[in-house]
CSV table of N, CA and C in Angstrom, one decimal:
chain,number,residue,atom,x,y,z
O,1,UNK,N,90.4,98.7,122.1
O,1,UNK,CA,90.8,97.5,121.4
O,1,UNK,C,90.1,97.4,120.1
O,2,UNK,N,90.6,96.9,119.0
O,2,UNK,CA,90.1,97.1,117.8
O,2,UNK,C,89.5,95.6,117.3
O,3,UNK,N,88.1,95.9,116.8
O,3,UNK,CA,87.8,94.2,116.6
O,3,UNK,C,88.5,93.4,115.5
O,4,UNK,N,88.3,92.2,115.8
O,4,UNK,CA,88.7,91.2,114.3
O,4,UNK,C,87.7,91.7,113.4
O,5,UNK,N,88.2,92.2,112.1
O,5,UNK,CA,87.4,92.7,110.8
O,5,UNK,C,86.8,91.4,110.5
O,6,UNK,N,87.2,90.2,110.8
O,6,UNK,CA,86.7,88.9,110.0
O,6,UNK,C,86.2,88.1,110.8
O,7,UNK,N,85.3,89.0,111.9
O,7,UNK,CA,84.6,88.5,112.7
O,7,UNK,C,83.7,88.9,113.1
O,8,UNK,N,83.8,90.0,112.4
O,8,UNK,CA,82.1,91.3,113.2
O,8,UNK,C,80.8,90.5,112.5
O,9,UNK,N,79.9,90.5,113.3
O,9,UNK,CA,78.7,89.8,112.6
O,9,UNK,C,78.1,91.2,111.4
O,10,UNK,N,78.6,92.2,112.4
O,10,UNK,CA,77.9,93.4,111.8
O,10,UNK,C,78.4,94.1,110.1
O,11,UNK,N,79.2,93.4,109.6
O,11,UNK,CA,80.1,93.9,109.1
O,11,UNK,C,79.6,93.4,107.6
O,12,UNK,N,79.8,93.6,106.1
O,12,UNK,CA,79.7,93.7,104.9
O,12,UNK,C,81.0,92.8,104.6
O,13,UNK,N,80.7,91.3,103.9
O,13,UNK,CA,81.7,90.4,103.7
O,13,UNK,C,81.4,90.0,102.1
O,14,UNK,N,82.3,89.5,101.5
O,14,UNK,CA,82.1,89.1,99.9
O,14,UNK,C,82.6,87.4,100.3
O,15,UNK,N,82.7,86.7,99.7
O,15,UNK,CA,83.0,85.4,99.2
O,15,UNK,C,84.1,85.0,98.1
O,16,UNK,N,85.1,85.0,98.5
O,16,UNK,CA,85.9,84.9,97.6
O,16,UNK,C,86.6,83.1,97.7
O,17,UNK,N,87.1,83.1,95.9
O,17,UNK,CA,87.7,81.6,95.8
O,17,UNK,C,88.7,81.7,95.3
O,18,UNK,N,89.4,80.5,95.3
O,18,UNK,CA,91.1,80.5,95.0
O,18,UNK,C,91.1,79.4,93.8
O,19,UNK,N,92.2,79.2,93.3
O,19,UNK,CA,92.1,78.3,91.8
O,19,UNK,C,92.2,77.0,92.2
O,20,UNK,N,92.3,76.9,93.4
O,20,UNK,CA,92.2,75.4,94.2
O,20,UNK,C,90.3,74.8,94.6
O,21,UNK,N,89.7,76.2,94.1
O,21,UNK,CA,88.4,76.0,94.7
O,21,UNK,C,88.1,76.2,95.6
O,22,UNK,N,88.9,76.8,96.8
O,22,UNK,CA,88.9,76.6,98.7
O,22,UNK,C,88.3,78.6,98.5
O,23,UNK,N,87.3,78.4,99.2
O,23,UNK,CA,86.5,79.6,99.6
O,23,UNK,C,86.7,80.2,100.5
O,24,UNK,N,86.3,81.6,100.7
O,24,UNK,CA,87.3,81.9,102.3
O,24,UNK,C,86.1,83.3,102.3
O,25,UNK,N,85.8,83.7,103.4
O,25,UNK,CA,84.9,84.7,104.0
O,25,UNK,C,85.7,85.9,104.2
O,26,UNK,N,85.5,86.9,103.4
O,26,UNK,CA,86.2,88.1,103.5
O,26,UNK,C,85.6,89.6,103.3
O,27,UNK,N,86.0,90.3,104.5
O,27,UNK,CA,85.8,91.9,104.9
O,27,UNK,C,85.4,92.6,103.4
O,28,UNK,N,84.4,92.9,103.2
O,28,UNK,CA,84.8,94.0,102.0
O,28,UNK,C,85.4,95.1,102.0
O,29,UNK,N,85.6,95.8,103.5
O,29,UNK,CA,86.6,96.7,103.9
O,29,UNK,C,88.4,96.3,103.2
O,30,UNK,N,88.3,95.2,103.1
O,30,UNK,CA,90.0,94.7,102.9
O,30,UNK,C,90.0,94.3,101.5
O,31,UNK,N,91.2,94.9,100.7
O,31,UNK,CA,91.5,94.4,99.6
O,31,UNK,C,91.7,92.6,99.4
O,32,UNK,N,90.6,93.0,98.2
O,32,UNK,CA,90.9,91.4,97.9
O,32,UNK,C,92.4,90.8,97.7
O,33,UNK,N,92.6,89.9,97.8
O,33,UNK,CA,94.3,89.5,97.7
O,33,UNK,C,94.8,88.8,96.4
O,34,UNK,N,95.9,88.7,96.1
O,34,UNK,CA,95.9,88.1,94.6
O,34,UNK,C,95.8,86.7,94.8
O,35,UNK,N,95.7,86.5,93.7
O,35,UNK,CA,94.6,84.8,93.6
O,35,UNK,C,93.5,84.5,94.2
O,36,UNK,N,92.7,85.1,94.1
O,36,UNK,CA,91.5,85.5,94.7
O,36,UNK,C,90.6,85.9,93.9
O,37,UNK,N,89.4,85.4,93.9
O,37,UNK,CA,88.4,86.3,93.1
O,37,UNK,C,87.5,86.3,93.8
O,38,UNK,N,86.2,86.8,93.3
O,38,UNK,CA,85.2,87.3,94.4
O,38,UNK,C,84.1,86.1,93.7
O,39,UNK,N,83.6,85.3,94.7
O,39,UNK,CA,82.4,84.3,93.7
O,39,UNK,C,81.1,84.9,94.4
O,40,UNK,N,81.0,85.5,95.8
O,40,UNK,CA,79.9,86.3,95.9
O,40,UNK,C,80.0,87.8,96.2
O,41,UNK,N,79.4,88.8,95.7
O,41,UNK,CA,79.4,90.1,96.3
O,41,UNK,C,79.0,90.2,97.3
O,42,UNK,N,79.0,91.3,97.6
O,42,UNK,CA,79.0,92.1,99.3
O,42,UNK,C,77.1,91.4,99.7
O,43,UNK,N,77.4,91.5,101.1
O,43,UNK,CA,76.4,90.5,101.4
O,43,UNK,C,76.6,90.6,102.8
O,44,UNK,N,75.4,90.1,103.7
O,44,UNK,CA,75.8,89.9,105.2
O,44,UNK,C,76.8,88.9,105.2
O,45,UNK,N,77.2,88.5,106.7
O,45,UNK,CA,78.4,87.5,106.9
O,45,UNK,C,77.6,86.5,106.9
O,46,UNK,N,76.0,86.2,107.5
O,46,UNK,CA,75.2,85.1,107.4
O,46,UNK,C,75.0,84.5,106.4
O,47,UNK,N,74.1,85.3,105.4
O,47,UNK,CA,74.2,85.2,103.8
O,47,UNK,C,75.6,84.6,103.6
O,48,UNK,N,76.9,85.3,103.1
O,48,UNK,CA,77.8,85.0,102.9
O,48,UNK,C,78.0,83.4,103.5
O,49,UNK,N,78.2,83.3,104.6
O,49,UNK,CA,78.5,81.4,105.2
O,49,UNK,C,77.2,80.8,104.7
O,50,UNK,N,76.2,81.0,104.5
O,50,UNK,CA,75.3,80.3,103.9
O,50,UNK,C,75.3,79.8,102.4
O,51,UNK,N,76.2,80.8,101.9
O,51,UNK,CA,76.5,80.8,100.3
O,51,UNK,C,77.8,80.0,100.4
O,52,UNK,N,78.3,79.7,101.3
O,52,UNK,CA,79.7,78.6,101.2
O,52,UNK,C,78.8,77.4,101.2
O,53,UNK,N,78.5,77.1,102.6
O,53,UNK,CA,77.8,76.0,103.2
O,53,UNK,C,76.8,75.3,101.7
O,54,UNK,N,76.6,76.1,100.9
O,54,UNK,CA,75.7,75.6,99.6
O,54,UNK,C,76.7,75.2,98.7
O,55,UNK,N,77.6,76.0,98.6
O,55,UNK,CA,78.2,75.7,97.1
O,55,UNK,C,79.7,75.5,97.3
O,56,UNK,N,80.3,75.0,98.6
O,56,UNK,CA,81.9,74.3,98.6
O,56,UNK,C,81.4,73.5,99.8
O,57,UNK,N,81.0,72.2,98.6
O,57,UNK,CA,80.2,70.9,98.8
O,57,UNK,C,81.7,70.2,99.4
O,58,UNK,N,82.7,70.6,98.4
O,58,UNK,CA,84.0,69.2,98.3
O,58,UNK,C,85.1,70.1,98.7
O,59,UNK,N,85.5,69.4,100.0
O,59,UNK,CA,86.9,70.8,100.8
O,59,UNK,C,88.3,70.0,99.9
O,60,UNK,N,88.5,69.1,99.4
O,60,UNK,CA,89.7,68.7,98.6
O,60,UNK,C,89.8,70.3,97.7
O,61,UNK,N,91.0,70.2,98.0
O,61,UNK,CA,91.7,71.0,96.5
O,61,UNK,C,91.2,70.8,95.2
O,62,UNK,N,91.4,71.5,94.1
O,62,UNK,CA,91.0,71.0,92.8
O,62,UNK,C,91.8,70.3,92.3
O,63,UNK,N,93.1,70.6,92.5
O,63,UNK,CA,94.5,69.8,92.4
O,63,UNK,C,94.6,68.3,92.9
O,64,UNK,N,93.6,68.2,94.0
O,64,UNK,CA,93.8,66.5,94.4
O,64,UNK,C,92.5,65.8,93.7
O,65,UNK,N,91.6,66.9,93.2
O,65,UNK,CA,90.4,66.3,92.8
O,65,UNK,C,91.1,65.2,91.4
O,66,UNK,N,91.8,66.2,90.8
O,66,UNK,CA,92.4,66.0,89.4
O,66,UNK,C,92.9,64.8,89.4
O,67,UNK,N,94.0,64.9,90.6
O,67,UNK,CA,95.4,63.8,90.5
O,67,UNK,C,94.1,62.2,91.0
O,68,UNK,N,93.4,63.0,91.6
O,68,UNK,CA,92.3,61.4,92.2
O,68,UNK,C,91.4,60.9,91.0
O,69,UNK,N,91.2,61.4,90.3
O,69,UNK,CA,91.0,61.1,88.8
O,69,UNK,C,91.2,60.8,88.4
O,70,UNK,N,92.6,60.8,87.9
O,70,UNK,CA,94.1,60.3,87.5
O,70,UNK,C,94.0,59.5,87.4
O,71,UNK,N,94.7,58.8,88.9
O,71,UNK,CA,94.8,58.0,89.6
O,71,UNK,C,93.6,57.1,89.4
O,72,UNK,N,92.0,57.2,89.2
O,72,UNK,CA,91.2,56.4,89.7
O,72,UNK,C,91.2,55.5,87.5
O,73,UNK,N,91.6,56.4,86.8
O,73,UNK,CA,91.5,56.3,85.5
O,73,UNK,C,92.9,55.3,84.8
């Protein structure tokens, strides 16, 4: 049986973000995906969730951050 790649503690993960801001923990084995960029390099998976947990402070979209701005303006 073959493990979840995006679950092995053992495994080499990067930090990638989307243009919404929303972070997502990802295999370095696996192609990054489009609209995606990498905001941390290869790293443990610990490291890596620890580097979210620091720096995607605000789970809104960037898109609702905006329109809530807007809106508050």
């Amino acid at each position: 049986m073959m493990s979840n790649p995006f679950e092995n503690p053992d495994a080499t993960y990067l930090v990638l973000v989307n243009d919404e801001g929303q972070h997502s923990l990802w295999p370095e084995s696996i192609e990054v995906p489009a609209g995606w960029t990498v905001a941390k390099t290869a790293d443990t998976r610990d490291a890596c969730l620890a580097y979210v947990e620091e720096t995607w402070t605000d789970m809104r979209p960037a898109s609702l951050v905006k329109a809530m701005a807007a809106a508050e303006a």
